[in-house]
Amino acid sequence: MVEITSKIIKTDVTCVKCFQKYILAGIGGNVHVFFKTGKLLQIYPVFEGEKIHGIVGNSMNKLAIFGANLLKIVEFDFITSQIVKDIVKRHCADWIFAVAWLNADTQITTIFAQNYVSLWCSADLKLAQNVGCAERCTLYSATLVNDTWDGLYALSGTVFGQILIWKPANGTYFSPVLWRLQGHDGAIFSIVYDKLSNTIATTSDDRTVRLWTVGKDLFQHETSEDNSFSTITLAHTMYGHIARVFRCKIIKNYIVTAGEDSFVHIWNFAGQLVRTFNTHQGGCVWAIDYCNIADLIVTGGGDTGLSVYPLNLDNKLTLLPTVENETPRTLKLTASNNIVLVTDAGLLKYYKNDEKSWSEICLHEDLKSYAILEMSACRSLFALAGLRGTIHVYKETGNTLTNLCSLEKSSGNRIYSLQWLRSDKFLTSTTDGVMHLWHLRQVDAKYSVESSQNFILPPCKERWATSAVLCFENNLVVGDRKGNIHLYSLDTMDVLQSVKKAHCHLGVTSLHYTNNELTSLGRNGIKNTYNLSCKG
C-alpha cells in the first residue's frame, strides 16, 4: 500500500538577495538558500511570526536579516553552502526599512519608519548612536548610501510623495534635510541609488517610475553641510505600470521595476520601456535582485515563487513568417528548435528554423476547431488528439516529421487531455472521468498505439486529468482539473488514495516524481512536496 503525506507548503516571497553564486529568498520567517541554478540547498528559520523584508551581506560572510522591527546577524558558510549559525538578534523599537554595513563591517546602521537612523556595533548589536531627521514624518521606504558613518546619506521616502535626503553625521540628535525631491503624487514605495550612473530611481503609489540625475560627486562630500553647489534634477517620468509600483533596481544600463500588477518592466536610461515580463501568475511582485554571476534578474512574488529572467537584451526577438489565411490554435517547440503548429482548420504545419519557412504536413479533419497537442519529455515525439477521440503520433528526426501511427477510437468520445508519461506511454482523459493508458509499440518498422489499462477519476466537475506521472514500478499519480491528486495501481481501475483540494479548485498543473518524493504545482501558486512510501 502506498501512502502520501504532506511535507512542505510555501507562502509569499517578500525578499530576494543574490549573494555571490547563491539566491537567498525570504519566505515567511525562513530564508531559503538556492544555488544559482535553482536547486534548493537549505531552509533556515530566522524569525517566528514575522516576514523577512531584507537581507544584506558583507565581506566577512555575515548576513544582516531584517523584518518588521527585528534584526538578526547570521553566518554563511561557503564550504557547506548553508547558513550555519545565529550570531546576534535585536528587537528594535520601530519598523526597519533599510540596513547597511559600515566602517569595514565593524558597524551596522538601520533606518526606521519614523525617519531616524541608528548606529550599532556589528559584533553584539549594541547601540552606539541615534540620529533623527529634522523633518519628523512617517516613511514608506528608505535607502542608505555609502559605507562609512561620516559619509552616510539617508534617502527617505515619505507618505506624502517626497524623498528627503539627509546626512546623519551632520547632527548629534537631529540632522537637517539637504535635498527634497518632489513630483510623485503618492507614497514612495522604493528608492535606489546607482553610483556608476549617478542616478536615483524612485517608485510610488502613483504608478510612475522617476529617474533623477545626481550632481557629480554629490554623495562623496563627507563633512560639508553646504551642498548648494550640487543639484538633483528630474530626468524622466516613466509610465507603464497599471497598479502600484513596489520595487525598482538599477542594473547595468537598465532600470528594473515591478509591483502590484505582476509586471516586471525593464527601462533604459532614456526612460524607454525595452522589455516586459508578465510573471507570478497575477500576484504582486514583492522583491527584485540581480545575480551578476549568471546575469539573471530574480523576483519574488505573491504566488509563493521565484522567477528568473535573463538580463541579456542584446538577443533580439525574431518575427516568424505569418501562417497565411489560417488561425493558429496550438503550437509546441521541438528538440531541434523547430515549431509544430495546428490551425483551427486542423492543418498541421511545421516551421524549420534553419530554413525560416513553414511547410504543410497533413490536414486532419478530425482536429477541426478543437485540437490537443502535447510534446513528450524528449521533445522528439508529439501526439495530437481531438473531439472524435482520434489520436495521431508524430516523430521528429532531424528536420523531418513522420506520422508514426493514427488511431480512430470506435467510441468517438472527446479527449479532454493528454499527458506523456514516458516516450512510449501516455495517458488520455475522456468523458465521465475515464482515463486510458496507451502504449506506443514498434514491431519491425511499424508503430501502433494500444490501450493497456483504464482508470476512473472520482466524481467532480470538469472531470479530467491535467497532469500525471509514473512512480515506483507499478503506480500512477494523477492531478485533476479541480486540484485533487489521486494515486492508482497499474493493475486496478479505481483510485487507491486521494489528496483532496491539494491545490484548491484551480487545478494541478504539474507532477514530478524522484527519490520517493512527489512534487506538485497548481494554479493557486502553491508547491507541495509529498513523501511516498510503499507498505505491504
PDB file of C-alpha atoms in Angstrom, residues 220-338:
ATOM      1  CA  GLN A 220      31.092  61.970  -1.852  1.00  0.00           C
ATOM      2  CA  HIS A 221      31.282  65.037   0.459  1.00  0.00           C
ATOM      3  CA  GLU A 222      31.800  63.602   3.925  1.00  0.00           C
ATOM      4  CA  THR A 223      31.901  66.728   6.047  1.00  0.00           C
ATOM      5  CA  SER A 224      30.425  69.665   4.211  1.00  0.00           C
ATOM      6  CA  GLU A 225      26.924  70.770   5.139  1.00  0.00           C
ATOM      7  CA  ASP A 226      26.851  73.239   2.277  1.00  0.00           C
ATOM      8  CA  ASN A 227      25.734  71.246  -0.737  1.00  0.00           C
ATOM      9  CA  SER A 228      24.130  74.153  -2.528  1.00  0.00           C
ATOM     10  CA  PHE A 229      26.624  73.719  -5.351  1.00  0.00           C
ATOM     11  CA  SER A 230      25.240  70.250  -6.064  1.00  0.00           C
ATOM     12  CA  THR A 231      21.915  69.523  -7.703  1.00  0.00           C
ATOM     13  CA  ILE A 232      19.480  66.659  -8.202  1.00  0.00           C
ATOM     14  CA  THR A 233      17.169  67.061 -11.182  1.00  0.00           C
ATOM     15  CA  LEU A 234      14.284  65.013 -12.530  1.00  0.00           C
ATOM     16  CA  ALA A 235      15.401  63.356 -15.768  1.00  0.00           C
ATOM     17  CA  HIS A 236      12.433  61.162 -16.755  1.00  0.00           C
ATOM     18  CA  THR A 237       8.989  60.108 -15.581  1.00  0.00           C
ATOM     19  CA  MET A 238       8.059  56.660 -16.885  1.00  0.00           C
ATOM     20  CA  TYR A 239       4.536  55.316 -17.275  1.00  0.00           C
ATOM     21  CA  GLY A 240       3.851  51.645 -17.898  1.00  0.00           C
ATOM     22  CA  HIS A 241       2.557  50.014 -14.744  1.00  0.00           C
ATOM     23  CA  ILE A 242      -1.198  49.782 -14.196  1.00  0.00           C
ATOM     24  CA  ALA A 243      -1.024  49.490 -10.406  1.00  0.00           C
ATOM     25  CA  ARG A 244       1.253  50.478  -7.534  1.00  0.00           C
ATOM     26  CA  VAL A 245       4.968  50.070  -8.232  1.00  0.00           C
ATOM     27  CA  PHE A 246       6.597  48.417  -5.225  1.00  0.00           C
ATOM     28  CA  ARG A 247      10.211  47.788  -6.240  1.00  0.00           C
ATOM     29  CA  CYS A 248      12.947  49.095  -8.507  1.00  0.00           C
ATOM     30  CA  LYS A 249      16.589  48.273  -9.095  1.00  0.00           C
ATOM     31  CA  ILE A 250      19.272  49.784 -11.321  1.00  0.00           C
ATOM     32  CA  ILE A 251      21.237  47.072 -13.121  1.00  0.00           C
ATOM     33  CA  LYS A 252      23.975  47.968 -15.599  1.00  0.00           C
ATOM     34  CA  ASN A 253      22.313  50.218 -18.185  1.00  0.00           C
ATOM     35  CA  TYR A 254      18.758  49.411 -17.168  1.00  0.00           C
ATOM     36  CA  ILE A 255      16.156  50.115 -14.516  1.00  0.00           C
ATOM     37  CA  VAL A 256      14.015  47.138 -13.473  1.00  0.00           C
ATOM     38  CA  THR A 257      10.650  47.843 -11.834  1.00  0.00           C
ATOM     39  CA  ALA A 258       7.814  45.665 -10.546  1.00  0.00           C
ATOM     40  CA  GLY A 259       4.765  45.843  -8.348  1.00  0.00           C
ATOM     41  CA  GLU A 260       1.122  45.115  -7.783  1.00  0.00           C
ATOM     42  CA  ASP A 261       0.222  44.482 -11.443  1.00  0.00           C
ATOM     43  CA  SER A 262       2.563  41.425 -11.645  1.00  0.00           C
ATOM     44  CA  PHE A 263       4.550  43.015 -14.493  1.00  0.00           C
ATOM     45  CA  VAL A 264       8.336  43.321 -14.484  1.00  0.00           C
ATOM     46  CA  HIS A 265       9.374  46.243 -16.705  1.00  0.00           C
ATOM     47  CA  ILE A 266      12.900  46.917 -17.933  1.00  0.00           C
ATOM     48  CA  TRP A 267      13.678  50.520 -18.926  1.00  0.00           C
ATOM     49  CA  ASN A 268      16.735  52.234 -20.346  1.00  0.00           C
ATOM     50  CA  PHE A 269      18.173  55.497 -19.019  1.00  0.00           C
ATOM     51  CA  ALA A 270      16.336  57.425 -21.725  1.00  0.00           C
ATOM     52  CA  GLY A 271      13.104  56.445 -19.982  1.00  0.00           C
ATOM     53  CA  GLN A 272      12.065  53.990 -22.702  1.00  0.00           C
ATOM     54  CA  LEU A 273      10.437  50.638 -21.948  1.00  0.00           C
ATOM     55  CA  VAL A 274      12.549  47.943 -23.619  1.00  0.00           C
ATOM     56  CA  ARG A 275      11.196  44.663 -22.206  1.00  0.00           C
ATOM     57  CA  THR A 276       8.238  43.423 -20.174  1.00  0.00           C
ATOM     58  CA  PHE A 277       7.646  40.154 -18.315  1.00  0.00           C
ATOM     59  CA  ASN A 278       4.214  39.135 -17.033  1.00  0.00           C
ATOM     60  CA  THR A 279       5.010  36.981 -14.040  1.00  0.00           C
ATOM     61  CA  HIS A 280       3.927  35.459 -10.740  1.00  0.00           C
ATOM     62  CA  GLN A 281       0.522  34.367 -12.061  1.00  0.00           C
ATOM     63  CA  GLY A 282      -1.105  37.731 -11.485  1.00  0.00           C
ATOM     64  CA  GLY A 283       0.283  38.105  -7.951  1.00  0.00           C
ATOM     65  CA  CYS A 284       2.196  41.068  -6.576  1.00  0.00           C
ATOM     66  CA  VAL A 285       5.950  41.241  -7.123  1.00  0.00           C
ATOM     67  CA  TRP A 286       7.475  41.963  -3.725  1.00  0.00           C
ATOM     68  CA  ALA A 287      11.224  41.700  -4.369  1.00  0.00           C
ATOM     69  CA  ILE A 288      13.860  42.163  -7.099  1.00  0.00           C
ATOM     70  CA  ASP A 289      17.578  41.437  -7.213  1.00  0.00           C
ATOM     71  CA  TYR A 290      20.292  40.717  -9.760  1.00  0.00           C
ATOM     72  CA  CYS A 291      22.721  37.776  -9.945  1.00  0.00           C
ATOM     73  CA  ASN A 292      25.768  39.186 -11.728  1.00  0.00           C
ATOM     74  CA  ILE A 293      27.489  35.789 -11.934  1.00  0.00           C
ATOM     75  CA  ALA A 294      24.663  34.317 -14.027  1.00  0.00           C
ATOM     76  CA  ASP A 295      23.423  37.663 -15.466  1.00  0.00           C
ATOM     77  CA  LEU A 296      19.914  36.960 -14.198  1.00  0.00           C
ATOM     78  CA  ILE A 297      17.107  39.047 -12.737  1.00  0.00           C
ATOM     79  CA  VAL A 298      15.414  37.287  -9.818  1.00  0.00           C
ATOM     80  CA  THR A 299      11.982  38.273  -8.495  1.00  0.00           C
ATOM     81  CA  GLY A 300       9.838  37.024  -5.638  1.00  0.00           C
ATOM     82  CA  GLY A 301       6.088  37.318  -5.598  1.00  0.00           C
ATOM     83  CA  GLY A 302       2.691  36.688  -4.144  1.00  0.00           C
ATOM     84  CA  ASP A 303       2.361  33.369  -5.969  1.00  0.00           C
ATOM     85  CA  THR A 304       4.906  31.942  -3.470  1.00  0.00           C
ATOM     86  CA  GLY A 305       7.511  31.508  -6.201  1.00  0.00           C
ATOM     87  CA  LEU A 306      10.797  32.867  -7.508  1.00  0.00           C
ATOM     88  CA  SER A 307      11.042  33.878 -11.158  1.00  0.00           C
ATOM     89  CA  VAL A 308      14.327  34.178 -13.046  1.00  0.00           C
ATOM     90  CA  TYR A 309      14.901  36.136 -16.276  1.00  0.00           C
ATOM     91  CA  PRO A 310      17.994  36.740 -18.425  1.00  0.00           C
ATOM     92  CA  LEU A 311      19.040  40.384 -18.477  1.00  0.00           C
ATOM     93  CA  ASN A 312      20.773  39.985 -21.843  1.00  0.00           C
ATOM     94  CA  LEU A 313      18.698  42.286 -24.016  1.00  0.00           C
ATOM     95  CA  ASP A 314      21.025  42.001 -26.995  1.00  0.00           C
ATOM     96  CA  ASN A 315      19.128  38.907 -28.101  1.00  0.00           C
ATOM     97  CA  LYS A 316      16.531  40.253 -30.496  1.00  0.00           C
ATOM     98  CA  LEU A 317      13.120  38.685 -30.906  1.00  0.00           C
ATOM     99  CA  THR A 318      12.612  37.114 -34.324  1.00  0.00           C
ATOM    100  CA  LEU A 319       9.293  37.687 -36.052  1.00  0.00           C
ATOM    101  CA  LEU A 320       8.249  34.448 -37.746  1.00  0.00           C
ATOM    102  CA  PRO A 321       6.597  34.411 -41.168  1.00  0.00           C
ATOM    103  CA  THR A 322       2.829  34.540 -40.785  1.00  0.00           C
ATOM    104  CA  VAL A 323       0.637  31.499 -41.261  1.00  0.00           C
ATOM    105  CA  GLU A 324      -1.405  32.946 -44.123  1.00  0.00           C
ATOM    106  CA  ASN A 325      -5.188  32.533 -44.163  1.00  0.00           C
ATOM    107  CA  GLU A 326      -5.031  30.282 -41.100  1.00  0.00           C
ATOM    108  CA  THR A 327      -5.791  30.780 -37.419  1.00  0.00           C
ATOM    109  CA  PRO A 328      -3.209  29.076 -35.161  1.00  0.00           C
ATOM    110  CA  ARG A 329      -4.791  27.056 -32.365  1.00  0.00           C
ATOM    111  CA  THR A 330      -1.838  25.460 -30.538  1.00  0.00           C
ATOM    112  CA  LEU A 331       1.910  25.067 -31.042  1.00  0.00           C
ATOM    113  CA  LYS A 332       4.998  23.462 -29.456  1.00  0.00           C
ATOM    114  CA  LEU A 333       8.773  23.766 -29.759  1.00  0.00           C
ATOM    115  CA  THR A 334      10.645  20.589 -30.757  1.00  0.00           C
ATOM    116  CA  ALA A 335      14.067  19.281 -29.728  1.00  0.00           C
ATOM    117  CA  SER A 336      15.561  20.731 -32.924  1.00  0.00           C
ATOM    118  CA  ASN A 337      14.209  24.232 -32.145  1.00  0.00           C
ATOM    119  CA  ASN A 338      11.574  23.849 -34.808  1.00  0.00           C
TER     120      ASN A 338
END
